[in-house]
Short mmCIF file of C-alpha atoms in Angstrom, two decimals:
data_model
loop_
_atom_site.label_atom_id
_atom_site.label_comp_id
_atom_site.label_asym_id
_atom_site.label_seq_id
_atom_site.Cartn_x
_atom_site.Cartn_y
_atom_site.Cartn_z
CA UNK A 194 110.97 94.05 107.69
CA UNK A 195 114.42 94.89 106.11
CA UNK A 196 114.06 98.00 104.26
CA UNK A 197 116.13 98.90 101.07
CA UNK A 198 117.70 102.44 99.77
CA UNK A 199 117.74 103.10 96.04
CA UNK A 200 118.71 106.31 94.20
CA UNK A 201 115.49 108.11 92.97
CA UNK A 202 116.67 108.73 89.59
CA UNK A 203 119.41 107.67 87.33
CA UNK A 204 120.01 108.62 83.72
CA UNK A 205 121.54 105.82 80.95
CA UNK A 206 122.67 106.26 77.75
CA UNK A 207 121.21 103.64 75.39
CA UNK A 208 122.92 100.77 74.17
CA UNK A 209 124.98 101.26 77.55
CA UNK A 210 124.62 99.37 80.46
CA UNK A 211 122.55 100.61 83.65
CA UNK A 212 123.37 99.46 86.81
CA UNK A 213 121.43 100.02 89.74
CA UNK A 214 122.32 99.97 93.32
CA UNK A 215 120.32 98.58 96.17
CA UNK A 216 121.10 99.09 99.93
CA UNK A 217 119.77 95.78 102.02
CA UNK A 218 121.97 96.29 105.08
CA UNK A 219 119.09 94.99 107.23
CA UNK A 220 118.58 91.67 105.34
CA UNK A 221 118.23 88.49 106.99
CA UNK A 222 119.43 85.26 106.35
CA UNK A 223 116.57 83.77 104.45
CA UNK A 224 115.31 86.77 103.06
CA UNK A 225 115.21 87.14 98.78
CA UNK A 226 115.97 90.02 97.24
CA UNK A 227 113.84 90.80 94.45
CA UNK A 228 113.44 93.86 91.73
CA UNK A 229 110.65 94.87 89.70
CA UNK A 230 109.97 97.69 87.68
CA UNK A 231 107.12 99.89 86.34
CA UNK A 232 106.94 101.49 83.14
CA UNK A 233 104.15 104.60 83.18
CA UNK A 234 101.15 103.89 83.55
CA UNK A 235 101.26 99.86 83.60
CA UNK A 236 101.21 97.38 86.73
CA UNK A 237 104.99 96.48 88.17
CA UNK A 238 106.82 93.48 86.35
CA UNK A 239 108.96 91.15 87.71
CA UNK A 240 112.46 91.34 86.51
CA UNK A 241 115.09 89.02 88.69
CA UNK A 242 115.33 87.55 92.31
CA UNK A 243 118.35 86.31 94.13
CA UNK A 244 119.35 84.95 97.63
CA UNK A 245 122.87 84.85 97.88
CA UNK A 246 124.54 83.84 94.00
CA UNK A 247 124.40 86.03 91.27
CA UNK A 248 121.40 85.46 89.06
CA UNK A 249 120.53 86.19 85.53
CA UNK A 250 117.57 85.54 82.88
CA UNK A 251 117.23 87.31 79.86
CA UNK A 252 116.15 90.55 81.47
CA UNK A 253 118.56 91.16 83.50
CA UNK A 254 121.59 90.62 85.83
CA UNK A 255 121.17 90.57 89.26
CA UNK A 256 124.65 91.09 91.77
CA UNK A 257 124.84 90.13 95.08
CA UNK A 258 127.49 90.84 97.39
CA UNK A 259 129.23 88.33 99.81
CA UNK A 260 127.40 90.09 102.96
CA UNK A 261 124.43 90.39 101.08
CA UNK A 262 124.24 94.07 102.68
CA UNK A 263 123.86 95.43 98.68
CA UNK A 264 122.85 94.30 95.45
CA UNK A 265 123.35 96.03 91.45
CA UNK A 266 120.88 95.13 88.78
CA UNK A 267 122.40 94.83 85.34
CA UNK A 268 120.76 95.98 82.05
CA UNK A 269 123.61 95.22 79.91
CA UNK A 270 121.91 97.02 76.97
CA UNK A 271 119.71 99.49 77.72
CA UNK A 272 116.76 100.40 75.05
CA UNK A 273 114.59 103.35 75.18
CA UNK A 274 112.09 100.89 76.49
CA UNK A 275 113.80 100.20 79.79
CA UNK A 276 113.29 104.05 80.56
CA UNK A 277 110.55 102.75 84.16
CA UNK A 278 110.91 102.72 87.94
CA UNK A 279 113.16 100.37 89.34
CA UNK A 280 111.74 98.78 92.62
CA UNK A 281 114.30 96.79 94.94
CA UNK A 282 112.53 95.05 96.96
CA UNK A 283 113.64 92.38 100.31
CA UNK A 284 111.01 90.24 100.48
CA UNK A 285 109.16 89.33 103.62
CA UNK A 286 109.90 85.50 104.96
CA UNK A 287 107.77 82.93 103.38
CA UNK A 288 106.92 81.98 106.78
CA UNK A 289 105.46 85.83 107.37
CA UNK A 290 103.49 85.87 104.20
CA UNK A 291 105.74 86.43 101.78
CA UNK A 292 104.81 90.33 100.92
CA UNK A 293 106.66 92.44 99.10
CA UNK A 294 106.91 95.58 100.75
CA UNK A 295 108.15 98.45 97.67
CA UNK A 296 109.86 101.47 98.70
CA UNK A 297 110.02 104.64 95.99
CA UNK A 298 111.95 103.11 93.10
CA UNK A 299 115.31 104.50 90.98
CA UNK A 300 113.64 106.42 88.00
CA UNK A 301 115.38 105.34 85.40
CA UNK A 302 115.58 107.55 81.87
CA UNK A 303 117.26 106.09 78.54
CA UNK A 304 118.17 108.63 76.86
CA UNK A 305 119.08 108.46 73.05
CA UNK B 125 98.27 83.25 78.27
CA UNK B 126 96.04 86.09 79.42
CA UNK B 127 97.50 88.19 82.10
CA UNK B 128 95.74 89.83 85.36
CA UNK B 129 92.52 91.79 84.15
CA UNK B 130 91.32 94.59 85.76
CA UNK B 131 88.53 96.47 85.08
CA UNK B 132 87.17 99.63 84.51
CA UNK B 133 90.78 100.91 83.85
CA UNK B 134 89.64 104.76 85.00
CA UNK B 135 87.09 105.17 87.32
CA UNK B 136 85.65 109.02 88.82
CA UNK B 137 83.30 109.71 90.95
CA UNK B 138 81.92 111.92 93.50
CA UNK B 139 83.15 112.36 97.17
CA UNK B 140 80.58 109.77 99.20
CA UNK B 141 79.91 107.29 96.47
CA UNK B 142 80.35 104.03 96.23
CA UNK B 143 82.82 102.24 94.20
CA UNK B 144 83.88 98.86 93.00
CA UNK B 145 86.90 97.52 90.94
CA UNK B 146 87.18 93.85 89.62
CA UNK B 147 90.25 91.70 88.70
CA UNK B 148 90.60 88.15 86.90
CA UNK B 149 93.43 86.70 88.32
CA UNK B 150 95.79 84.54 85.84
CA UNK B 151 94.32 81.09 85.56
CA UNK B 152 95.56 79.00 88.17
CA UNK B 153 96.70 81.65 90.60
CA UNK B 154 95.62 80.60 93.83
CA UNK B 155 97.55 83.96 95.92
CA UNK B 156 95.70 87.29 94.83
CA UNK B 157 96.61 90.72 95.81
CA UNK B 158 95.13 94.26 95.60
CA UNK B 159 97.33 97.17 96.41
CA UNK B 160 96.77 100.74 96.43
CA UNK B 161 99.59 102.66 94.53
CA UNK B 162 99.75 106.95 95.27
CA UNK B 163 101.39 109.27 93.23
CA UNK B 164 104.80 108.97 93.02
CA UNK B 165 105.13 106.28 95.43
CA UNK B 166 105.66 102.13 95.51
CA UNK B 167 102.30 99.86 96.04
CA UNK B 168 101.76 99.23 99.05
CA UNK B 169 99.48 95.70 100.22
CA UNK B 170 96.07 96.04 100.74
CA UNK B 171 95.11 92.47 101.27
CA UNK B 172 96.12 88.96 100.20
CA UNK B 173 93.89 86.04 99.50
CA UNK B 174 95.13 82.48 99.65
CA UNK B 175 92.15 80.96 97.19
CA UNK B 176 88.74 82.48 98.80
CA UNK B 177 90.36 83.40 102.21
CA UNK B 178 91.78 86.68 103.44
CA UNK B 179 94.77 85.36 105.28
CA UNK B 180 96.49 88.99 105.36
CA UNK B 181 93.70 92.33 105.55
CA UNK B 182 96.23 94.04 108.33
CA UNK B 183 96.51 97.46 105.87
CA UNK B 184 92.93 97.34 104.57
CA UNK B 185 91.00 100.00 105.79
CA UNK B 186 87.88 97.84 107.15
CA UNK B 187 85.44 100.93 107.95
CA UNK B 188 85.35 101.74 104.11
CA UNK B 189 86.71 99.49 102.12
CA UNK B 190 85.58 95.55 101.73
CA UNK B 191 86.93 92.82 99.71
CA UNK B 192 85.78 89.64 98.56
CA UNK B 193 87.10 86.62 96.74
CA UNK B 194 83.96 84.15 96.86
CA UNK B 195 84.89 80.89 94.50
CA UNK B 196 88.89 81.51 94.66
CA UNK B 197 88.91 83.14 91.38
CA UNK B 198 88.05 86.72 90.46
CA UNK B 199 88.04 89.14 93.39
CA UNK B 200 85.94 92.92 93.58
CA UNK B 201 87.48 95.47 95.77
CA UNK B 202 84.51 98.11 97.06
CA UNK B 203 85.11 101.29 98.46
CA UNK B 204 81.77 103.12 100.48
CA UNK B 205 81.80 105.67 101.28
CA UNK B 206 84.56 106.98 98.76
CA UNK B 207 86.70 110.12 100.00
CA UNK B 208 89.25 112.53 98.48
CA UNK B 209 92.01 111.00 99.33
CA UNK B 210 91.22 107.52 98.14
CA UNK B 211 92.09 108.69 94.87
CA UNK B 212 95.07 106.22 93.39
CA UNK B 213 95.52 103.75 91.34
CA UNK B 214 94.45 100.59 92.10
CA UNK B 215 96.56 97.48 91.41
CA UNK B 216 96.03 93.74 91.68
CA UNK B 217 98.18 91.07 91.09
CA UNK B 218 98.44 87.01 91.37
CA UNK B 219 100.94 84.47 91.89
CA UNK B 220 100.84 80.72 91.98
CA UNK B 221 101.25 80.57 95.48
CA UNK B 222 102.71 83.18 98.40
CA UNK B 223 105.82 84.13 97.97
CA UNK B 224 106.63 83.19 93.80
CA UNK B 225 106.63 86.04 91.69
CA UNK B 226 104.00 88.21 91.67
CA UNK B 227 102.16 89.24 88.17
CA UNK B 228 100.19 92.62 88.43
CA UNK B 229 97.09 93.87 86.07
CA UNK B 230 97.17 97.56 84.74
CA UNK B 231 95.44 98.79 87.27
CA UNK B 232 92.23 101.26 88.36
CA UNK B 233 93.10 104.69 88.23
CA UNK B 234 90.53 106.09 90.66
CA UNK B 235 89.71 110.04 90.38
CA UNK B 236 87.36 111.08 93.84
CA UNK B 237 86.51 114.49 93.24
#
């Protein structure tokens, strides 16, 4: 299972943009990338998910580079209430199950 | 639309007894999930039901902890004999079918003492 490498913490000012960096370098071909994130003390929520073009909803925007080796989720306005854990996630083939397997998250704080 | 339910929301109990959380799945969901989430850590998969069937228990701990997801809708996680270090927070989430976005309930913080 490709594993990812995020940051544990990260600080944004608000109103700013955050962007936060994923390490994939494992990823296969077929493989999504996906993020979530947890604020304290509620379930994870999906933000974004991507294969190989950029991607973006009204969350969030979700980078992808041409080797797919690393990926940068946007916030392009941070509010206090994005201050959560930010899970980057490769998700296991469809054909495998499909899992998500989570790793420890970027804690990210919006500060005023 | 309601979300994933989970109930109780806290839960504490003595070392040794037995314990059960419950989760309502959002409707239509057929993929259902319960993960186990430790302090300071990611979830991590306990099992996965496609409708009633167990199709991935690999991580679930099958001397003390039993699942069960009987008519493909609602699903009770039991833990018996409970110990120490079973305390966590207890998460379960739902999908439409493996592999689409997951959607996770609040989750069971659990408190062995």
């Amino acid at each position: 299972d490709a594993k990812t490498t995020q940051p544990p913490s990260m600080d944004c000012a608000e109103g700013r943009a955050a962007n936060l960096p994923c390490n994939h370098s494992t990823i296969s071909g077929n493989e999504y990338v996906y993020w979530y994130r947890q604020i304290h003390s509620q379930g994870p929520q999906y933000i974004i998910h991507g294969l190989k073009n950029n991607e973006t909803n009204e969350m969030a925007s979700l980078i992808i580079t041409e080797d797919r080796k690393s990926s940068t989720l946007i916030l392009p306005h941070a509010t206090l209430r994005d201050t959560a854990v930010y899970y980057c996630i490769v998700r296991v083939r469809l054909d495998q199950g499909g899992k998500l397997i989570f790793g420890q998250g970027t804690e990210l704080s919006v500060k005023p | 639309e309601a979300g994933v339910v989970q109930s109780p929301r806290y839960k504490i109990i003595e070392k040794k007894q037995p314990v059960a959380f419950w989760c309502n799945p959002i409707s239509g969901h057929n993929t259902l999930y319960w993960y186990l989430q430790n302090l300071g850590q990611g979830p991590e998969l306990l099992i996965r039901y496609e409708n009633e069937e167990a199709v991935d228990d690999s991580q679930l701990p099958k001397d003390r902890f039993s699942a069960e997801r009987l008519k493909g809708v609602d699903s009770t996680l039991k833990i018996q004999p409970a110990e120490l270090g079973d305390s966590a927070v207890y998460l379960c989430a739902s999908s439409l079918a493996s592999g689409y976005e997951q959607y996770f309930g609040p989750g069971t913080r659990l408190t062995v003492t």
